[in-house]
Amino acid sequence: MHVITTHLNADFDGLASMIAARKLYPEAVMAFSGSQEKNLRDFIHEILGDQYPFIRLKHIDLKEVSRLIVVDTRNPRRIGPFAACLDNPGLSLHLYDHHPDSPDDMKGELEVVENMGSTTTLFTGIIRKRNIALTPAEATILALGIYEDTGSLTHPTTRPADLQAAAWLLEQGAQLEIISQFITYDLSAHQVELLHTLMETARSYSIQGVEIVVVTLTLPEYSDDFALIVRRFMLMENLDAIFAIVSMDGRIYLIGRSSLAEVNSGEIARDFGGGGHATAASATIHGMTLIEAEDKLIRALHRHIHPRSVAREMLSQPVISVPAETSLLQANTLLTRYNITALPVVASGAAKTTTPDQAPAPAPAGPSTARVVGIITRRITEKSIHHGLGHLPVSEYMTSDIEILPLSATLADIEALIIERRQRLVPIVHEGQLAGVITRTDLLNRLVGDPAHVPKNLMHETSQSFQDKTRNLKSLLVESLDKELLSLLQTIGEVGDALACRVFAVGGFVRDLLLQNRNLDLDIVVEGDGIAFAKRLAERLGGQVKAHERFFTAMILLPDQSFNGLKIDVATARLEYYDYPAALPTVELSSIKLDLYRRDFTINAMAIQLNPAQFGTLFDFFNCQNDLKGKIIRVLHNLSFVEDPTRIFRAIRFEQRMEFRIDGHTCRLIQSAVKMQLFGKADDPRFFTELKLIFAEDNPLPAINRLAEFKLFQFLWPELKPTLKIDRRFNHILTQAAQALSWFQLLYLEGPPPPWQVYLLAIMGRSKAPELTAFCRRFGLSSRIHTFLLQQKIAADKISHILYHRTTISRSALYWLLQELENVGLLYLMAIARKKEIKQGVSLHVTDLRKIKPELTGTDLKAMGYPPGPQFKTMQHALISARLDGVLHTRQEEERFIRRHFPLPKTPFVPDPSN
C-alpha cells in the first residue's frame, strides 16, 4: 500500500502538496495524519467535495504500508500515527519538504528538499519540468498552497521560484477569486475575541537586545485557527517576533512567528519536538504544564538568540573629529569642507589644533586615541555663528549626553541609539581608540537590503521608541474633560474646517492631559491665518478678540457666563528666529512640526488636532511622550537657552512643580548660558515675569534653591553681597516666608498679598534699601510698586530691630508699631523674625488687634461739644489704645475717658444745626 500524507493540523501547503504528489504517484492514496486548519476544512467542504479520494486513517492498516510519501515535513513527531509505519520492514520513505534541516529529521530513500517559500513550489517545478497537465481546479489548489505559506508572496522566506510557480499556475487557469476567498477574510466575532485576549495577555521580553513578544493562554476548547490569530496580531502590532503557548482542549501548543534573522522560530520549535522554518513554526508540547512550557521557552530564546556583531562592517573611516577647544567657526568650516552634518568631539589636547584663522585639520586616518566627549552638528555651528558665538569652543554647545559602542555592537544596539535616542552619529571605540563612526546613512544602507526590517521612522529627523508619532486621544479627551470644554474643542475644529486650515491644541494643555492633570490654559495653533481664525471663532462664541499683528497671534476673551471667562490664545503656526542672543523672536509662517520645534521643552512640544475628521489625533515628532513618561525636562536643540535665556527659569519651575528632573545635557547648556552672561541682553522684565511665576508656586523654595545651584542669583541680584549663598539662615527666612503666606491664606482674609512681593523682600532680607531700589529699576517695576516695597522693607526692618530688643510690649504699643505695615510688610516681618514672640505679635495684630475700633466717632465727639480739628485724631488714638489695653469696654466708659483726659473749654463748642 502506498500512502501520501502531511503534517498534523494540515494547512493549504500540505493539502496542495499531497494533491501534487498524487500527480507523481497516481497509485498512492491520500490520507491526513490528523486534523486540518479550519479554513482548509471549509475549502474541502465547499470546493473539493468528493473530487479527491481521501482515505480515513482508521481505514488504513499501517503495517501494510510499503511506501510512505510525506510532504511539507520531515519531523516524525508531526505525522501522527503514520510514524508507526517507519518500523515497517522494507518501507520505502519519500520526503518532500521546504523547511530547514533538523537533527531529528527522518531519513528517506528519496529526499527532495529545497529552500523555497512553500513545498507546493517544489512540486510545481517538478510537474512543470515533466510536462504534467493540470486542470484549472488543480492549479487553483496549488496556488492556494503557495499564497498561504508565503503570505501572498510577501513573507521574507519567499523566493523567486515561488513567484515563478504562481505565475505559471495562473497561466494554467488558477482562479484568484477562490484564492482570495480563502486566504484573506474578515475575522469572525469569535476570532476578534481571541485576538483581543491575545493582545491583553501579551508580554514583551528584551533578549540580547531583541524584542520578543510571548503569550501564554488557556482556551476552554480547541481553536484550529489560532495560528491565524497569532499571525494577524503580529501584523497589526508590527511585531518582529512572537511566540504563543496555548492550552486548548487539554493539550499545549507552541506557535512561533518571526521576521528577524536573529530569531529562528524553527529552531525554537524543534526544542519542543516541533518544526517549521525560520519565520513560522509550531509544536505540540507533551509532559509539561503551561508555566513549565513558558519557562522552557524563555530559556530556549536566550540560548538561540545571538545577534551578530555588525559595527565593524558598518563603520565609516577615517574618523574626522575635532578637539573640544576648537572654535565653532573652525568646526563649521570643517563640516562644510567635507560635506558632513556631524562631527565627534574629542577631549582637549587629544588632537592637533590650529591657529584661530585656520580650519582645524581632520584627525589622521586610522584609529584615534582621543576620548570622545560629544557631537557637534552643522545646524548648531551655523546658528552659533549667526548669533556671533563662532569664537566659542565647540565644548560649549556640543551634545554631550551621547553613548559610544564597541566593535562588537549588534544591529539592535545601533538602532537603539540612532532611532530611539535620536543620536545622529555613533562613535565606535575599540581598546580605548576611536575606530570609526556610524551615521544614520550607514544604518539605512545596511537595512536597505531588508525592507521588512527597516524601522519606519529611520528616514525622519526624529523618531519614536514606544509609540508612533501619532495616536488618537479622542477617548482620553472624552473621559478627562467636561462636556462644555469638549464641545468648545469641537467647535474650534469646525471653525478650522470652515476656513480650510488645520487647527491644534498645543503645549501645556496636551502635556497635562497626558499626565491626567487639570489645565484650562488653552493654546491653539492654526496652520493658516491665526488672526482671521480667532475673529471667526470669537464671532461664533460671542467673544472679543485682541490681536497682535507682529506675532500673528490673538487672544479670545469669552463672555463670563460661558466657560467662566476662559481665555483662548491663538497663534499662527510659526518658526521663530532670533537676530542675536536673548533677542525677542522674529516670526515667519511655518507648519505645525516647525512650530512645535521652536518650543521650550519636549514635554511642551506635542499637539492634538481638532478638525472633525482627525479630532483627537496626537502629533509627537520629538519623542515627547518618552520624556513625559521618564519625567525629564529636555530642550529641543542646543542653542535653546542662547536664543531665550528665560527658558532656564521655566525649566526650573517645571522641574520642581511636576517633580521631574532636568536631564544632564540640558543642565550643561544652562551652565554654559550662565557662563556666557546672557542675562540682561534682552528686556529684563521678561526674566522678572518668570521669577514671579516661580514665586507664585505653592512651594517655591526648591526652585529658589535650584536658581542658586545654577548661580543665577548673581544675575537676578548683582547688588547683593558676592558671598551670598543659600545658607541655613537664608533657607530659614524663605521657609518662614512660605509658612507666613500659608498661614495668611488659611485665615481667608481680604486682600491676600502677592506672594512674589513677600518672597522678594525675604530674599533681600539681609540687604539694604539701595539694593532693592536697584532691583526694581533693573526689572522696570512701576514707581508705585517700587515705593511701596521700599516703604514696607524699611519699616519692617526697623520694627524687627525694635521688637528683637524688647522683652515686653503692651498691646497698644504693638498695634501702633505694626499699624504702618500692609499685609506684605507684616508677612515679611514674620519671615525675618528672629524671635517667636515677634511672629506671635504679628499674628495677634492680624487676627485681633487691628480689628479693634472705638465706638465713639467724630460725629459723637462733636455732639459732646468738641470742635473738629487735629485733636479728634489724638482722641481716637487714645480711645484705641485704651481699648487695646483693656481699660475701656463700653461706650459710656469711652465718654467718661474723653471728658476726663480731654476736658472741654469754658466756652463749649456748639455744632451748627445746618451742618
Tab-separated table of N, CA, C and O in Angstrom, residues 334-436:
chain	number	residue	atom	x	y	z
A	334	LEU	N	35.111	72.987	8.811
A	334	LEU	CA	35.440	71.577	8.573
A	334	LEU	C	34.210	70.796	8.104
A	334	LEU	O	34.289	69.981	7.180
A	335	LEU	N	33.068	71.036	8.722
A	335	LEU	CA	31.830	70.357	8.322
A	335	LEU	C	31.482	70.687	6.872
A	335	LEU	O	31.041	69.816	6.112
A	336	THR	N	31.679	71.947	6.491
A	336	THR	CA	31.376	72.361	5.127
A	336	THR	C	32.368	71.763	4.140
A	336	THR	O	31.989	71.290	3.058
A	337	ARG	N	33.637	71.771	4.527
A	337	ARG	CA	34.679	71.279	3.628
A	337	ARG	C	34.455	69.823	3.249
A	337	ARG	O	34.600	69.432	2.089
A	338	TYR	N	34.069	68.999	4.222
A	338	TYR	CA	33.912	67.572	3.969
A	338	TYR	C	32.449	67.164	3.739
A	338	TYR	O	32.139	65.985	3.650
A	339	ASN	N	31.555	68.185	3.687
A	339	ASN	CA	30.143	67.960	3.384
A	339	ASN	C	29.524	66.895	4.296
A	339	ASN	O	28.904	65.931	3.849
A	340	ILE	N	29.728	67.079	5.581
A	340	ILE	CA	29.140	66.183	6.576
A	340	ILE	C	28.304	67.014	7.539
A	340	ILE	O	28.454	68.227	7.625
A	341	THR	N	27.396	66.362	8.252
A	341	THR	CA	26.468	67.092	9.118
A	341	THR	C	26.814	67.015	10.597
A	341	THR	O	26.261	67.757	11.389
A	342	ALA	N	27.716	66.119	10.983
A	342	ALA	CA	28.052	65.981	12.410
A	342	ALA	C	29.486	65.492	12.553
A	342	ALA	O	29.990	64.752	11.705
A	343	LEU	N	30.110	65.907	13.659
A	343	LEU	CA	31.483	65.512	13.962
A	343	LEU	C	31.581	65.042	15.397
A	343	LEU	O	30.963	65.630	16.295
A	344	PRO	N	32.373	63.988	15.662
A	344	PRO	CA	32.671	63.661	17.055
A	344	PRO	C	33.638	64.687	17.631
A	344	PRO	O	34.538	65.165	16.925
A	345	VAL	N	33.418	65.050	18.876
A	345	VAL	CA	34.314	65.979	19.578
A	345	VAL	C	35.137	65.157	20.563
A	345	VAL	O	34.586	64.364	21.331
A	346	VAL	N	36.461	65.361	20.522
A	346	VAL	CA	37.348	64.583	21.389
A	346	VAL	C	37.912	65.477	22.470
A	346	VAL	O	37.883	66.713	22.372
A	347	ALA	N	38.414	64.856	23.532
A	347	ALA	CA	38.897	65.598	24.694
A	347	ALA	C	39.986	66.589	24.304
A	347	ALA	O	40.762	66.364	23.374
A	348	SER	N	40.040	67.715	25.027
A	348	SER	CA	41.000	68.767	24.725
A	348	SER	C	42.419	68.221	24.750
A	348	SER	O	42.779	67.395	25.595
A	349	GLY	N	43.204	68.721	23.793
A	349	GLY	CA	44.598	68.317	23.729
A	349	GLY	C	44.809	66.979	23.085
A	349	GLY	O	45.942	66.505	22.949
A	350	ALA	N	43.727	66.323	22.659
A	350	ALA	CA	43.856	64.980	22.099
A	350	ALA	C	44.171	65.007	20.618
A	350	ALA	O	44.544	64.015	20.041
A	351	ALA	N	43.997	66.138	19.982
A	351	ALA	CA	44.266	66.228	18.552
A	351	ALA	C	44.974	67.530	18.267
A	351	ALA	O	44.980	68.459	19.067
A	352	LYS	N	45.537	67.608	17.127
A	352	LYS	CA	46.272	68.796	16.731
A	352	LYS	C	45.316	69.955	16.524
A	352	LYS	O	44.283	69.833	15.890
A	353	THR	N	45.670	71.119	17.090
A	353	THR	CA	44.850	72.316	16.907
A	353	THR	C	45.497	73.237	15.888
A	353	THR	O	46.630	73.020	15.448
A	354	THR	N	44.770	74.278	15.520
A	354	THR	CA	45.255	75.203	14.504
A	354	THR	C	45.203	76.613	15.035
A	354	THR	O	44.655	76.882	16.104
A	355	THR	N	45.735	77.534	14.277
A	355	THR	CA	45.651	78.943	14.636
A	355	THR	C	44.231	79.418	14.426
A	355	THR	O	43.464	78.825	13.666
A	356	PRO	N	43.821	80.504	15.108
A	356	PRO	CA	42.423	80.936	15.046
A	356	PRO	C	41.897	81.191	13.655
A	356	PRO	O	40.708	81.036	13.401
A	357	ASP	N	42.743	81.603	12.707
A	357	ASP	CA	42.231	81.898	11.372
A	357	ASP	C	42.248	80.695	10.453
A	357	ASP	O	41.972	80.812	9.266
A	358	GLN	N	42.599	79.525	10.985
A	358	GLN	CA	42.637	78.320	10.172
A	358	GLN	C	41.514	77.383	10.569
A	358	GLN	O	41.083	77.374	11.711
A	359	ALA	N	41.116	76.575	9.634
A	359	ALA	CA	40.212	75.479	9.972
A	359	ALA	C	41.050	74.342	10.501
A	359	ALA	O	42.167	74.116	10.041
A	360	PRO	N	40.583	73.604	11.484
A	360	PRO	CA	41.365	72.501	12.020
A	360	PRO	C	41.512	71.396	10.995
A	360	PRO	O	40.610	71.136	10.212
A	361	ALA	N	42.640	70.758	11.028
A	361	ALA	CA	42.830	69.606	10.153
A	361	ALA	C	42.091	68.429	10.712
A	361	ALA	O	42.004	68.264	11.927
A	362	PRO	N	41.501	67.580	9.869
A	362	PRO	CA	40.821	66.395	10.396
A	362	PRO	C	41.826	65.455	11.016
A	362	PRO	O	43.011	65.475	10.697
A	363	ALA	N	41.329	64.625	11.919
A	363	ALA	CA	42.201	63.628	12.529
A	363	ALA	C	42.721	62.708	11.445
A	363	ALA	O	42.053	62.437	10.452
A	364	PRO	N	43.955	62.214	11.584
A	364	PRO	CA	44.523	61.341	10.560
A	364	PRO	C	43.748	60.054	10.432
A	364	PRO	O	43.027	59.655	11.346
A	365	ALA	N	43.890	59.399	9.268
A	365	ALA	CA	43.214	58.129	9.045
A	365	ALA	C	43.677	57.108	10.059
A	365	ALA	O	44.790	57.149	10.557
A	366	GLY	N	42.787	56.139	10.340
A	366	GLY	CA	43.119	55.101	11.304
A	366	GLY	C	42.559	55.441	12.667
A	366	GLY	O	42.028	56.517	12.900
A	367	PRO	N	42.674	54.532	13.621
A	367	PRO	CA	42.115	54.748	14.942
A	367	PRO	C	42.744	55.936	15.647
A	367	PRO	O	43.932	56.217	15.480
A	368	SER	N	41.928	56.645	16.426
A	368	SER	CA	42.409	57.777	17.204
A	368	SER	C	42.395	57.396	18.674
A	368	SER	O	41.496	56.713	19.143
A	369	THR	N	43.401	57.871	19.407
A	369	THR	CA	43.450	57.573	20.845
A	369	THR	C	42.616	58.560	21.642
A	369	THR	O	42.587	58.502	22.860
A	370	ALA	N	41.967	59.503	20.953
A	370	ALA	CA	41.216	60.545	21.639
A	370	ALA	C	39.979	59.985	22.326
A	370	ALA	O	39.341	59.061	21.841
A	371	ARG	N	39.638	60.582	23.462
A	371	ARG	CA	38.422	60.217	24.181
A	371	ARG	C	37.268	61.065	23.661
A	371	ARG	O	37.346	62.292	23.653
A	372	VAL	N	36.190	60.414	23.227
A	372	VAL	CA	35.043	61.129	22.668
A	372	VAL	C	34.238	61.752	23.809
A	372	VAL	O	33.858	61.073	24.761
A	373	VAL	N	33.983	63.074	23.698
A	373	VAL	CA	33.243	63.768	24.758
A	373	VAL	C	31.932	64.358	24.264
A	373	VAL	O	31.147	64.867	25.059
A	374	GLY	N	31.675	64.310	22.945
A	374	GLY	CA	30.415	64.869	22.462
A	374	GLY	C	30.321	64.828	20.947
A	374	GLY	O	31.178	64.260	20.259
A	375	ILE	N	29.239	65.447	20.429
A	375	ILE	CA	28.999	65.540	18.994
A	375	ILE	C	28.581	66.974	18.692
A	375	ILE	O	27.773	67.564	19.420
A	376	ILE	N	29.128	67.545	17.630
A	376	ILE	CA	28.724	68.875	17.185
A	376	ILE	C	28.145	68.754	15.783
A	376	ILE	O	28.673	68.018	14.942
A	377	THR	N	27.032	69.440	15.527
A	377	THR	CA	26.357	69.338	14.229
A	377	THR	C	26.460	70.656	13.465
A	377	THR	O	26.678	71.725	14.050
A	378	ARG	N	26.264	70.573	12.159
A	378	ARG	CA	26.335	71.776	11.327
A	378	ARG	C	25.225	72.750	11.692
A	378	ARG	O	25.424	73.962	11.669
A	379	ARG	N	24.051	72.236	12.032
A	379	ARG	CA	22.946	73.121	12.410
A	379	ARG	C	23.342	74.005	13.588
A	379	ARG	O	23.066	75.202	13.616
A	380	ILE	N	24.022	73.422	14.581
A	380	ILE	CA	24.416	74.179	15.764
A	380	ILE	C	25.519	75.174	15.423
A	380	ILE	O	25.486	76.329	15.868
A	381	THR	N	26.517	74.755	14.646
A	381	THR	CA	27.609	75.683	14.328
A	381	THR	C	27.103	76.872	13.515
A	381	THR	O	27.493	78.013	13.768
A	382	GLU	N	26.211	76.617	12.565
A	382	GLU	CA	25.706	77.715	11.747
A	382	GLU	C	24.874	78.692	12.563
A	382	GLU	O	24.985	79.915	12.416
A	383	LYS	N	24.031	78.160	13.461
A	383	LYS	CA	23.232	79.042	14.315
A	383	LYS	C	24.124	79.831	15.267
A	383	LYS	O	23.888	81.004	15.539
A	384	SER	N	25.153	79.178	15.792
A	384	SER	CA	26.066	79.850	16.713
A	384	SER	C	26.767	81.009	16.028
A	384	SER	O	26.896	82.106	16.596
A	385	ILE	N	27.214	80.784	14.807
A	385	ILE	CA	27.884	81.849	14.061
A	385	ILE	C	26.911	82.989	13.788
A	385	ILE	O	27.270	84.173	13.897
A	386	HIS	N	25.653	82.658	13.473
A	386	HIS	CA	24.631	83.684	13.247
A	386	HIS	C	24.450	84.560	14.484
A	386	HIS	O	24.232	85.770	14.379
A	387	HIS	N	24.582	83.953	15.663
A	387	HIS	CA	24.422	84.701	16.915
A	387	HIS	C	25.716	85.355	17.386
A	387	HIS	O	25.770	85.901	18.485
A	388	GLY	N	26.753	85.283	16.560
A	388	GLY	CA	28.012	85.898	16.946
A	388	GLY	C	28.793	85.115	17.981
A	388	GLY	O	29.598	85.686	18.733
A	389	LEU	N	28.565	83.804	18.040
A	389	LEU	CA	29.229	82.966	19.041
A	389	LEU	C	30.283	82.060	18.418
A	389	LEU	O	30.748	81.116	19.058
A	390	GLY	N	30.677	82.351	17.183
A	390	GLY	CA	31.605	81.463	16.488
A	390	GLY	C	32.953	81.338	17.146
A	390	GLY	O	33.667	80.349	16.937
A	391	HIS	N	33.318	82.309	17.994
A	391	HIS	CA	34.621	82.252	18.655
A	391	HIS	C	34.663	81.291	19.830
A	391	HIS	O	35.738	80.935	20.313
A	392	LEU	N	33.495	80.867	20.290
A	392	LEU	CA	33.459	79.983	21.463
A	392	LEU	C	33.881	78.567	21.076
A	392	LEU	O	33.709	78.136	19.934
A	393	PRO	N	34.401	77.787	22.050
A	393	PRO	CA	34.784	76.398	21.745
A	393	PRO	C	33.559	75.517	21.542
A	393	PRO	O	32.482	75.777	22.106
A	394	VAL	N	33.712	74.470	20.757
A	394	VAL	CA	32.586	73.575	20.487
A	394	VAL	C	32.091	72.908	21.760
A	394	VAL	O	30.929	72.488	21.839
A	395	SER	N	32.936	72.829	22.772
A	395	SER	CA	32.526	72.184	24.025
A	395	SER	C	31.350	72.890	24.678
A	395	SER	O	30.614	72.293	25.458
A	396	GLU	N	31.133	74.183	24.345
A	396	GLU	CA	30.037	74.932	24.947
A	396	GLU	C	28.679	74.468	24.433
A	396	GLU	O	27.694	74.467	25.178
A	397	TYR	N	28.602	74.054	23.167
A	397	TYR	CA	27.296	73.747	22.587
A	397	TYR	C	27.238	72.397	21.887
A	397	TYR	O	26.310	72.131	21.137
A	398	MET	N	28.189	71.545	22.144
A	398	MET	CA	28.109	70.184	21.618
A	398	MET	C	27.064	69.397	22.402
A	398	MET	O	26.715	69.758	23.530
A	399	THR	N	26.570	68.343	21.812
A	399	THR	CA	25.698	67.411	22.528
A	399	THR	C	26.594	66.451	23.289
A	399	THR	O	27.372	65.704	22.697
A	400	SER	N	26.484	66.509	24.613
A	400	SER	CA	27.439	65.754	25.435
A	400	SER	C	26.877	64.457	26.002
A	400	SER	O	27.637	63.576	26.404
A	401	ASP	N	25.543	64.342	26.043
A	401	ASP	CA	24.971	63.101	26.600
A	401	ASP	C	24.840	62.067	25.481
A	401	ASP	O	23.750	61.725	25.036
A	402	ILE	N	25.966	61.582	25.017
A	402	ILE	CA	25.995	60.607	23.940
A	402	ILE	C	26.503	59.275	24.472
A	402	ILE	O	27.074	59.195	25.552
A	403	GLU	N	26.280	58.243	23.673
A	403	GLU	CA	26.796	56.922	24.020
A	403	GLU	C	27.702	56.442	22.902
A	403	GLU	O	27.500	56.770	21.732
A	404	ILE	N	28.709	55.666	23.292
A	404	ILE	CA	29.604	55.062	22.314
A	404	ILE	C	29.371	53.559	22.316
A	404	ILE	O	28.794	53.006	23.258
A	405	LEU	N	29.800	52.890	21.259
A	405	LEU	CA	29.619	51.453	21.144
A	405	LEU	C	30.944	50.794	20.780
A	405	LEU	O	31.807	51.419	20.148
A	406	PRO	N	31.098	49.527	21.139
A	406	PRO	CA	32.300	48.795	20.754
A	406	PRO	C	32.141	48.187	19.363
A	406	PRO	O	31.050	48.200	18.777
A	407	LEU	N	33.224	47.615	18.850
A	407	LEU	CA	33.162	46.954	17.546
A	407	LEU	C	32.227	45.756	17.567
A	407	LEU	O	31.739	45.323	16.530
A	408	SER	N	31.968	45.222	18.747
A	408	SER	CA	31.101	44.050	18.858
A	408	SER	C	29.624	44.408	18.887
A	408	SER	O	28.768	43.537	19.049
A	409	ALA	N	29.281	45.678	18.714
A	409	ALA	CA	27.883	46.118	18.795
A	409	ALA	C	27.039	45.447	17.721
A	409	ALA	O	27.478	45.231	16.590
A	410	THR	N	25.805	45.132	18.099
A	410	THR	CA	24.877	44.486	17.176
A	410	THR	C	24.022	45.537	16.479
A	410	THR	O	24.026	46.723	16.829
A	411	LEU	N	23.260	45.070	15.491
A	411	LEU	CA	22.362	45.960	14.774
A	411	LEU	C	21.333	46.572	15.725
A	411	LEU	O	20.992	47.752	15.624
A	412	ALA	N	20.870	45.780	16.686
A	412	ALA	CA	19.895	46.291	17.658
A	412	ALA	C	20.508	47.395	18.507
A	412	ALA	O	19.845	48.382	18.833
A	413	ASP	N	21.775	47.247	18.901
A	413	ASP	CA	22.454	48.289	19.681
A	413	ASP	C	22.505	49.596	18.895
A	413	ASP	O	22.246	50.678	19.433
A	414	ILE	N	22.853	49.487	17.620
A	414	ILE	CA	22.996	50.687	16.778
A	414	ILE	C	21.639	51.331	16.542
A	414	ILE	O	21.488	52.557	16.617
A	415	GLU	N	20.620	50.517	16.271
A	415	GLU	CA	19.268	51.050	16.068
A	415	GLU	C	18.779	51.784	17.314
A	415	GLU	O	18.137	52.834	17.224
A	416	ALA	N	19.068	51.229	18.483
A	416	ALA	CA	18.590	51.834	19.728
A	416	ALA	C	19.111	53.258	19.888
A	416	ALA	O	18.389	54.148	20.357
A	417	LEU	N	20.356	53.508	19.486
A	417	LEU	CA	20.925	54.849	19.637
A	417	LEU	C	20.459	55.792	18.532
A	417	LEU	O	20.048	56.921	18.800
A	418	ILE	N	20.515	55.329	17.291
A	418	ILE	CA	20.203	56.229	16.175
A	418	ILE	C	18.714	56.490	16.049
A	418	ILE	O	18.290	57.611	15.761
A	419	ILE	N	17.903	55.477	16.300
A	419	ILE	CA	16.459	55.623	16.085
A	419	ILE	C	15.751	56.036	17.369
A	419	ILE	O	15.014	57.015	17.403
A	420	GLU	N	15.984	55.301	18.446
A	420	GLU	CA	15.239	55.577	19.669
A	420	GLU	C	15.791	56.801	20.407
A	420	GLU	O	15.033	57.644	20.874
A	421	ARG	N	17.117	56.929	20.515
A	421	ARG	CA	17.703	58.061	21.232
A	421	ARG	C	17.979	59.249	20.328
A	421	ARG	O	18.432	60.288	20.785
A	422	ARG	N	17.771	59.074	19.013
A	422	ARG	CA	17.971	60.153	18.045
A	422	ARG	C	19.405	60.667	18.037
A	422	ARG	O	19.661	61.841	17.808
A	423	GLN	N	20.358	59.801	18.331
A	423	GLN	CA	21.758	60.199	18.277
A	423	GLN	C	22.213	60.181	16.824
A	423	GLN	O	22.207	59.144	16.171
A	424	ARG	N	22.621	61.321	16.311
A	424	ARG	CA	22.886	61.459	14.883
A	424	ARG	C	24.068	60.609	14.435
A	424	ARG	O	24.141	60.185	13.282
A	425	LEU	N	25.015	60.393	15.323
A	425	LEU	CA	26.256	59.736	14.958
A	425	LEU	C	26.726	58.903	16.144
A	425	LEU	O	26.653	59.357	17.288
A	426	VAL	N	27.162	57.676	15.886
A	426	VAL	CA	27.586	56.780	16.968
A	426	VAL	C	29.082	56.527	16.845
A	426	VAL	O	29.532	55.896	15.886
A	427	PRO	N	29.892	57.019	17.785
A	427	PRO	CA	31.329	56.707	17.769
A	427	PRO	C	31.548	55.236	18.132
A	427	PRO	O	30.924	54.715	19.062
A	428	ILE	N	32.432	54.565	17.389
A	428	ILE	CA	32.780	53.172	17.661
A	428	ILE	C	34.190	53.146	18.230
A	428	ILE	O	35.145	53.630	17.598
A	429	VAL	N	34.327	52.616	19.423
A	429	VAL	CA	35.602	52.610	20.133
A	429	VAL	C	36.074	51.178	20.315
A	429	VAL	O	35.297	50.290	20.677
A	430	HIS	N	37.352	50.962	20.071
A	430	HIS	CA	37.956	49.641	20.247
A	430	HIS	C	39.272	49.796	21.000
A	430	HIS	O	40.167	50.536	20.564
A	431	GLU	N	39.356	49.124	22.158
A	431	GLU	CA	40.555	49.157	23.002
A	431	GLU	C	40.973	50.599	23.287
A	431	GLU	O	42.149	50.968	23.202
A	432	GLY	N	39.982	51.424	23.628
A	432	GLY	CA	40.256	52.802	24.005
A	432	GLY	C	40.515	53.742	22.852
A	432	GLY	O	40.790	54.930	23.061
A	433	GLN	N	40.424	53.261	21.623
A	433	GLN	CA	40.686	54.093	20.456
A	433	GLN	C	39.413	54.305	19.647
A	433	GLN	O	38.573	53.416	19.547
A	434	LEU	N	39.279	55.509	19.087
A	434	LEU	CA	38.143	55.826	18.224
A	434	LEU	C	38.390	55.175	16.871
A	434	LEU	O	39.205	55.646	16.075
A	435	ALA	N	37.690	54.073	16.607
A	435	ALA	CA	37.932	53.285	15.405
A	435	ALA	C	37.138	53.781	14.210
A	435	ALA	O	37.510	53.540	13.066
A	436	GLY	N	36.032	54.458	14.439
A	436	GLY	CA	35.199	54.931	13.341
A	436	GLY	C	33.884	55.457	13.880
A	436	GLY	O	33.681	55.556	15.093
